[in-house]
Short mmCIF file of C-alpha atoms and ligand atoms in Angstrom, two decimals:
data_model
loop_
_atom_site.label_atom_id
_atom_site.label_comp_id
_atom_site.label_asym_id
_atom_site.label_seq_id
_atom_site.Cartn_x
_atom_site.Cartn_y
_atom_site.Cartn_z
CA MET J 133 -45.84 -100.70 -54.46
CA GLN J 134 -43.19 -98.04 -55.03
CA VAL J 135 -43.99 -94.54 -53.83
CA TRP J 136 -42.41 -91.15 -53.27
CA GLY J 137 -43.05 -88.99 -50.24
CA GLY J 138 -44.29 -85.45 -50.78
CA VAL J 139 -44.06 -82.95 -47.92
CA ASP J 140 -45.79 -79.57 -48.13
CA PHE J 141 -44.30 -77.49 -45.30
CA GLY J 142 -46.70 -74.63 -44.49
CA GLY J 143 -46.86 -71.97 -41.79
CA THR J 144 -49.82 -73.67 -40.05
CA THR J 145 -49.73 -77.29 -41.17
CA ILE J 146 -47.30 -79.77 -42.69
CA LYS J 147 -49.19 -81.83 -45.26
CA LEU J 148 -47.53 -85.03 -46.36
CA GLY J 149 -48.43 -88.05 -48.41
CA LEU J 150 -47.32 -91.03 -50.47
CA VAL J 151 -47.47 -90.47 -54.23
CA THR J 152 -47.25 -93.03 -57.04
CA ARG J 153 -45.28 -92.41 -60.24
CA GLN J 154 -48.67 -91.72 -61.88
CA GLY J 155 -49.22 -88.79 -59.50
CA ARG J 156 -51.83 -90.48 -57.34
CA VAL J 157 -51.82 -89.72 -53.61
CA ILE J 158 -52.47 -93.10 -51.98
CA ALA J 159 -52.25 -91.88 -48.38
CA ARG J 160 -51.87 -88.56 -46.64
CA THR J 161 -51.81 -86.95 -43.24
CA THR J 162 -51.27 -83.57 -41.60
CA LEU J 163 -49.00 -82.40 -38.78
CA ALA J 164 -49.27 -79.12 -36.88
CA THR J 165 -46.33 -76.87 -37.75
CA ARG J 166 -46.10 -75.37 -34.25
CA GLN J 167 -45.47 -78.83 -32.79
CA HIS J 168 -42.66 -79.40 -35.32
CA ALA J 169 -41.28 -75.89 -35.43
CA ASP J 170 -37.60 -76.75 -35.08
CA PRO J 171 -35.56 -78.78 -37.59
CA ASP J 172 -35.14 -81.89 -35.39
CA ALA J 173 -38.81 -82.07 -34.42
CA PHE J 174 -39.75 -81.56 -38.09
CA ALA J 175 -37.48 -84.39 -39.29
CA ARG J 176 -38.63 -86.71 -36.50
CA GLY J 177 -42.34 -86.03 -37.06
CA VAL J 178 -42.22 -86.20 -40.86
CA ALA J 179 -40.10 -89.38 -40.91
CA SER J 180 -42.32 -91.20 -38.45
CA ALA J 181 -45.50 -90.18 -40.34
CA LEU J 182 -44.01 -91.32 -43.68
CA HIS J 183 -42.91 -94.65 -42.19
CA ARG J 184 -46.32 -95.19 -40.63
CA LEU J 185 -48.13 -94.50 -43.93
CA SER J 186 -45.69 -96.70 -45.89
CA ARG J 187 -46.16 -99.62 -43.52
CA ALA J 188 -49.95 -99.29 -43.56
CA HIS J 189 -49.99 -99.36 -47.38
CA ARG J 190 -47.15 -101.88 -47.80
CA ALA J 191 -45.39 -99.29 -49.92
CA ARG J 192 -41.66 -98.86 -50.52
CA LEU J 193 -40.48 -95.27 -50.13
CA LEU J 194 -37.99 -94.43 -52.90
CA GLY J 195 -37.40 -90.77 -52.13
CA VAL J 196 -38.88 -87.73 -50.41
CA GLY J 197 -39.36 -84.17 -51.63
CA VAL J 198 -40.01 -81.22 -49.33
CA GLY J 199 -41.51 -77.92 -50.47
CA ALA J 200 -40.73 -75.21 -47.91
CA PRO J 201 -42.01 -71.62 -47.80
CA GLY J 202 -39.00 -69.41 -48.39
CA LEU J 203 -35.69 -69.03 -50.14
CA ILE J 204 -33.99 -72.39 -50.54
CA ASP J 205 -30.41 -72.99 -51.63
CA THR J 206 -31.09 -76.06 -53.77
CA THR J 207 -27.43 -76.58 -54.70
CA ARG J 208 -26.54 -77.16 -51.03
CA GLY J 209 -29.97 -78.47 -49.98
CA CYS J 210 -30.27 -75.92 -47.21
CA ILE J 211 -32.69 -73.24 -46.10
CA HIS J 212 -31.68 -69.64 -46.63
CA ARG J 213 -34.80 -68.07 -45.11
CA LEU J 214 -38.35 -69.24 -44.27
CA THR J 215 -41.46 -67.05 -44.39
CA ASN J 216 -44.24 -67.38 -41.78
CA VAL J 217 -42.47 -70.15 -39.86
CA PRO J 218 -41.00 -69.23 -36.47
CA GLY J 219 -37.69 -70.55 -35.24
CA GLY J 220 -34.10 -70.80 -36.36
CA TRP J 221 -34.02 -72.48 -39.75
CA ARG J 222 -31.34 -70.41 -41.44
CA GLY J 223 -28.57 -72.56 -42.92
CA VAL J 224 -30.31 -75.81 -41.90
CA ARG J 225 -29.67 -78.68 -44.32
CA LEU J 226 -33.19 -80.00 -43.99
CA GLY J 227 -32.81 -82.56 -46.79
CA ALA J 228 -29.80 -84.20 -45.14
CA LEU J 229 -31.42 -84.05 -41.71
CA LEU J 230 -34.54 -85.81 -42.98
CA GLU J 231 -32.48 -88.29 -44.99
CA ARG J 232 -30.87 -89.68 -41.85
CA ARG J 233 -34.32 -90.47 -40.47
CA VAL J 234 -36.23 -91.73 -43.50
CA ARG J 235 -33.22 -93.59 -44.95
CA CYS J 236 -33.80 -92.58 -48.58
CA ARG J 237 -32.88 -89.57 -50.72
CA CYS J 238 -34.57 -86.30 -49.63
CA VAL J 239 -34.78 -83.17 -51.78
CA LEU J 240 -35.64 -79.67 -50.64
CA ASP J 241 -37.04 -76.80 -52.71
CA ASN J 242 -39.32 -73.79 -52.50
CA ASP J 243 -42.98 -74.72 -51.95
CA VAL J 244 -44.35 -72.75 -54.92
CA ASN J 245 -41.72 -74.33 -57.19
CA ALA J 246 -42.98 -77.71 -56.00
CA VAL J 247 -46.60 -76.81 -56.80
CA ALA J 248 -45.55 -75.47 -60.22
CA LEU J 249 -43.85 -78.79 -60.94
CA GLY J 250 -46.90 -80.72 -59.67
CA GLU J 251 -49.38 -78.78 -61.83
CA TRP J 252 -47.04 -79.12 -64.81
CA SER J 253 -46.68 -82.89 -64.34
CA PHE J 254 -50.21 -83.93 -63.35
CA GLY J 255 -52.46 -80.88 -63.29
CA ALA J 256 -53.41 -77.94 -65.47
CA GLY J 257 -49.95 -77.59 -67.04
CA ARG J 258 -49.79 -81.20 -68.25
CA GLY J 259 -48.73 -81.75 -71.85
CA THR J 260 -46.81 -78.48 -72.21
CA ARG J 261 -43.08 -77.78 -72.30
CA HIS J 262 -43.26 -74.16 -71.12
CA SER J 263 -45.62 -73.40 -68.27
CA VAL J 264 -45.78 -70.75 -65.53
CA TYR J 265 -47.67 -71.23 -62.28
CA VAL J 266 -48.99 -68.20 -60.37
CA THR J 267 -50.52 -68.48 -56.90
CA LEU J 268 -52.81 -65.73 -55.57
CA GLY J 269 -53.45 -65.45 -51.85
CA THR J 270 -51.89 -63.78 -48.82
CA GLY J 271 -48.79 -63.64 -50.97
CA VAL J 272 -48.42 -63.86 -54.73
CA GLY J 273 -45.83 -66.37 -55.91
CA GLY J 274 -44.83 -68.25 -58.99
CA GLY J 275 -42.88 -71.12 -60.46
CA ILE J 276 -41.50 -71.40 -63.98
CA VAL J 277 -41.08 -74.58 -66.03
CA LEU J 278 -39.21 -74.05 -69.31
CA ASN J 279 -38.24 -76.89 -71.64
CA GLY J 280 -39.69 -79.27 -69.08
CA ARG J 281 -37.35 -78.13 -66.29
CA LEU J 282 -37.95 -75.95 -63.29
CA VAL J 283 -36.16 -72.60 -63.60
CA ARG J 284 -34.41 -71.72 -60.33
CA GLY J 285 -31.94 -69.02 -61.34
CA ALA J 286 -28.54 -68.29 -59.83
CA ILE J 287 -29.48 -68.53 -56.14
CA GLY J 288 -32.82 -70.36 -56.36
CA SER J 289 -35.04 -67.28 -56.14
CA ALA J 290 -36.47 -67.26 -59.70
CA GLY J 291 -40.23 -67.07 -60.20
CA GLU J 292 -41.11 -64.29 -57.74
CA VAL J 293 -43.82 -62.96 -60.04
CA GLY J 294 -45.60 -61.26 -57.12
CA HIS J 295 -42.77 -58.76 -56.80
CA MET J 296 -42.50 -57.70 -60.42
CA ALA J 297 -42.43 -53.90 -60.26
CA MET J 298 -45.72 -52.81 -61.83
CA ALA J 299 -46.07 -49.13 -60.96
CA LEU J 300 -43.57 -46.38 -60.16
CA ASN J 301 -45.46 -45.05 -57.14
CA GLY J 302 -47.92 -47.86 -56.50
CA PRO J 303 -49.25 -49.15 -53.17
CA ARG J 304 -46.87 -50.51 -50.52
CA CYS J 305 -46.17 -54.24 -50.83
CA ALA J 306 -45.70 -56.65 -47.92
CA CYS J 307 -42.03 -56.86 -49.01
CA GLY J 308 -41.65 -53.16 -48.22
CA ARG J 309 -41.32 -51.94 -51.81
CA LEU J 310 -43.80 -49.87 -53.80
CA GLY J 311 -45.95 -51.02 -56.71
CA CYS J 312 -45.30 -54.80 -56.79
CA LEU J 313 -47.95 -56.98 -58.47
CA GLU J 314 -48.73 -58.48 -55.05
CA ALA J 315 -49.67 -55.02 -53.72
CA PHE J 316 -52.48 -54.95 -56.31
CA VAL J 317 -53.89 -58.49 -56.20
CA SER J 318 -53.10 -60.11 -52.82
CA THR J 319 -55.69 -60.81 -50.12
CA ALA J 320 -54.59 -57.65 -48.28
CA ALA J 321 -54.96 -55.53 -51.43
CA ILE J 322 -58.49 -56.86 -52.03
CA LEU J 323 -59.52 -56.26 -48.42
CA ARG J 324 -58.04 -52.75 -48.44
CA ARG J 325 -60.20 -51.88 -51.45
CA ALA J 326 -63.24 -53.58 -49.90
CA ARG J 327 -62.91 -51.60 -46.65
CA ARG J 328 -62.72 -48.39 -48.67
CA ALA J 329 -65.83 -49.43 -50.62
CA MET J 330 -67.71 -50.14 -47.37
CA ARG J 331 -66.78 -46.71 -46.02
CA GLN J 332 -68.22 -45.27 -49.22
CA GLY J 333 -71.50 -47.14 -48.73
CA ALA J 334 -71.26 -50.57 -50.42
CA ARG J 335 -74.28 -51.99 -48.57
CA VAL J 336 -74.38 -55.58 -49.86
CA LEU J 337 -70.69 -55.96 -49.09
CA ARG J 338 -71.16 -54.54 -45.60
CA SER J 339 -74.11 -56.78 -44.71
CA LEU J 340 -72.40 -59.93 -46.05
CA ALA J 341 -69.24 -59.08 -44.10
CA GLU J 342 -71.29 -58.59 -40.92
CA ARG J 343 -73.09 -61.90 -41.43
CA ALA J 344 -69.81 -63.73 -42.08
CA GLY J 345 -68.27 -62.18 -38.96
CA GLY J 346 -65.54 -60.43 -40.94
CA LEU J 347 -64.26 -59.41 -44.32
CA THR J 348 -62.51 -62.03 -46.48
CA PRO J 349 -61.89 -62.38 -50.23
CA GLU J 350 -64.73 -64.97 -50.23
CA VAL J 351 -67.11 -62.33 -48.83
CA VAL J 352 -66.01 -59.86 -51.53
CA ALA J 353 -66.63 -62.60 -54.11
CA ARG J 354 -70.09 -63.37 -52.72
CA ALA J 355 -70.97 -59.66 -52.75
CA ALA J 356 -69.92 -59.44 -56.40
CA VAL J 357 -72.06 -62.47 -57.29
CA ALA J 358 -74.96 -60.84 -55.41
CA GLY J 359 -74.63 -57.79 -57.65
CA ASP J 360 -72.68 -55.36 -55.44
CA GLN J 361 -71.17 -52.94 -57.97
CA ALA J 362 -68.26 -51.94 -55.73
CA ALA J 363 -67.33 -55.59 -55.16
CA ARG J 364 -67.54 -56.27 -58.89
CA GLY J 365 -65.27 -53.29 -59.48
CA ILE J 366 -62.70 -54.70 -57.05
CA TRP J 367 -62.50 -57.97 -59.00
CA ARG J 368 -62.23 -56.06 -62.28
CA GLU J 369 -59.28 -54.15 -60.82
CA VAL J 370 -57.70 -57.42 -59.67
CA GLY J 371 -58.17 -58.83 -63.18
CA ASP J 372 -56.72 -55.70 -64.77
CA ALA J 373 -53.56 -55.69 -62.63
CA LEU J 374 -53.12 -59.46 -62.90
CA GLY J 375 -53.50 -59.30 -66.69
CA ARG J 376 -50.72 -56.70 -66.85
CA GLY J 377 -48.50 -58.90 -64.70
CA LEU J 378 -49.22 -61.90 -66.92
CA ALA J 379 -48.47 -59.77 -69.99
CA ASN J 380 -44.97 -59.17 -68.59
CA ILE J 381 -44.56 -62.93 -68.11
CA VAL J 382 -45.85 -63.62 -71.63
CA ASN J 383 -43.53 -61.04 -73.22
CA LEU J 384 -40.56 -62.26 -71.22
CA LEU J 385 -40.96 -66.06 -71.35
CA ASN J 386 -43.47 -66.88 -74.12
CA PRO J 387 -45.09 -69.75 -72.14
CA GLU J 388 -47.71 -72.07 -73.64
CA ARG J 389 -49.72 -72.05 -70.46
CA ILE J 390 -50.17 -70.02 -67.30
CA VAL J 391 -51.82 -71.82 -64.40
CA ILE J 392 -53.52 -69.72 -61.71
CA GLY J 393 -53.97 -71.19 -58.22
CA GLY J 394 -54.21 -70.14 -54.57
CA GLY J 395 -57.13 -69.05 -52.38
CA VAL J 396 -57.88 -65.83 -54.28
CA GLY J 397 -57.69 -67.81 -57.54
CA LYS J 398 -61.03 -69.39 -56.54
CA ALA J 399 -62.76 -66.13 -57.53
CA TRP J 400 -61.68 -66.98 -61.09
CA ARG J 401 -65.02 -66.26 -62.79
CA LEU J 402 -65.06 -62.76 -61.29
CA PHE J 403 -61.63 -61.59 -62.43
CA ALA J 404 -60.83 -63.81 -65.46
CA PRO J 405 -62.64 -61.77 -68.17
CA GLN J 406 -60.82 -58.55 -67.21
CA MET J 407 -57.56 -60.48 -66.74
CA ARG J 408 -57.76 -61.84 -70.29
CA ALA J 409 -58.63 -58.43 -71.77
CA SER J 410 -55.76 -56.78 -69.90
CA LEU J 411 -53.33 -59.53 -70.95
CA ARG J 412 -54.31 -59.05 -74.61
CA ALA J 413 -53.97 -55.28 -74.29
CA HIS J 414 -50.49 -55.33 -72.74
CA ALA J 415 -48.70 -58.33 -74.28
CA PHE J 416 -47.42 -58.72 -77.83
CA GLU J 417 -50.11 -60.23 -79.99
CA ALA J 418 -48.40 -63.44 -81.12
CA PRO J 419 -47.26 -64.74 -77.69
CA ALA J 420 -50.59 -63.59 -76.17
CA LYS J 421 -52.43 -65.76 -78.71
CA ALA J 422 -50.08 -68.68 -78.03
CA VAL J 423 -50.73 -68.81 -74.28
CA SER J 424 -53.73 -70.28 -72.50
CA VAL J 425 -54.45 -69.05 -68.97
CA VAL J 426 -56.24 -71.69 -66.89
CA ARG J 427 -57.15 -72.55 -63.31
CA SER J 428 -55.08 -74.97 -61.27
CA GLN J 429 -56.44 -78.51 -61.00
CA LEU J 430 -54.72 -80.25 -58.12
CA GLY J 431 -56.25 -78.23 -55.26
CA ASP J 432 -54.69 -78.85 -51.86
CA ARG J 433 -52.94 -82.01 -53.13
CA ALA J 434 -50.70 -79.88 -55.37
CA GLY J 435 -48.01 -79.28 -52.74
CA ILE J 436 -47.74 -82.97 -51.84
CA ILE J 437 -47.71 -84.17 -55.45
CA GLY J 438 -45.26 -81.46 -56.53
CA ALA J 439 -42.86 -82.24 -53.70
CA ALA J 440 -42.91 -85.93 -54.68
CA VAL J 441 -42.15 -84.94 -58.29
CA LEU J 442 -39.11 -83.01 -56.99
CA ALA J 443 -37.83 -86.27 -55.50
CA TRP J 444 -38.04 -88.37 -58.65
CA GLU J 445 -36.95 -85.54 -60.95
CA GLN J 446 -33.67 -85.51 -59.07
CA ARG J 447 -33.35 -89.27 -59.45
CA ARG J 448 -33.99 -89.05 -63.18
CA HIS J 449 -31.48 -86.27 -63.74
CA GLY J 450 -28.89 -87.86 -61.48
CA GLY J 451 -28.14 -84.75 -59.48
CA MET J 452 -29.87 -81.62 -58.36
CA PRO J 453 -32.92 -81.09 -60.58
ZN1 ZN R 625 -43.20 -56.83 -53.20
#
């Protein structure tokens, strides 16, 4: 059987697996990032795990894709900067380093770009030519597929939808700037609003947070489902800001589909109605009617599948994808 390796390089874990050309993950495993937190240890650990899985499944590895969290120079196959991963990775040609160990072509790209490509190929973006993926969580990221190709831009940084400037004097974003979309809809933004609501007496929210041993977006979602008005209001605000952000994307790119993923995306039912209303209110009518906004489908396999797609896309296009 012919397979591609997909490697989803995260701040806590490295998820990797073998993926068929039909997008099926036939085997997967996880490595702890802190035990592979320098380039050599990463390449050694990933290569040995991929070889072990290939042998166990009598599969032939044709190529490997790696999605890494940060700014990637895809023309040179090297890391410009990683987020949430300690150690010296700057300037490391991770693709080439891994290639020497796995003995097949290795491609490196941004992790959210990989997921965007995975959802477009085998998930919620399937069947479209123009699709945008947006992930909601600790950070807010995105990946753009236009005319069936990933859009990377001049230096590989395209798709940073979380840092679209939404408000002139908005809340402070994790990137240091004011009023980014992320500052309105990220985990931190939701928790900031929830803490304020608890100070103002949101009782259901407070008791659920105490029972759960802390405040998380899931707790805010449960409080909203249980009828807590403040919690419901928080999700409406998330939907409102997100809808405005999506309206910018719709006006700028005219996609057929927008796929929403990430941990916060799981509260879909709570923010989607307001998100759709806000999108309709802020985007031009024709492109707003032409776009469908849907939930991601691949779950935690998305990073592995998307990274594998990176590998065979490059093969198909005979150069950097
Ligand atoms: Zn920002």
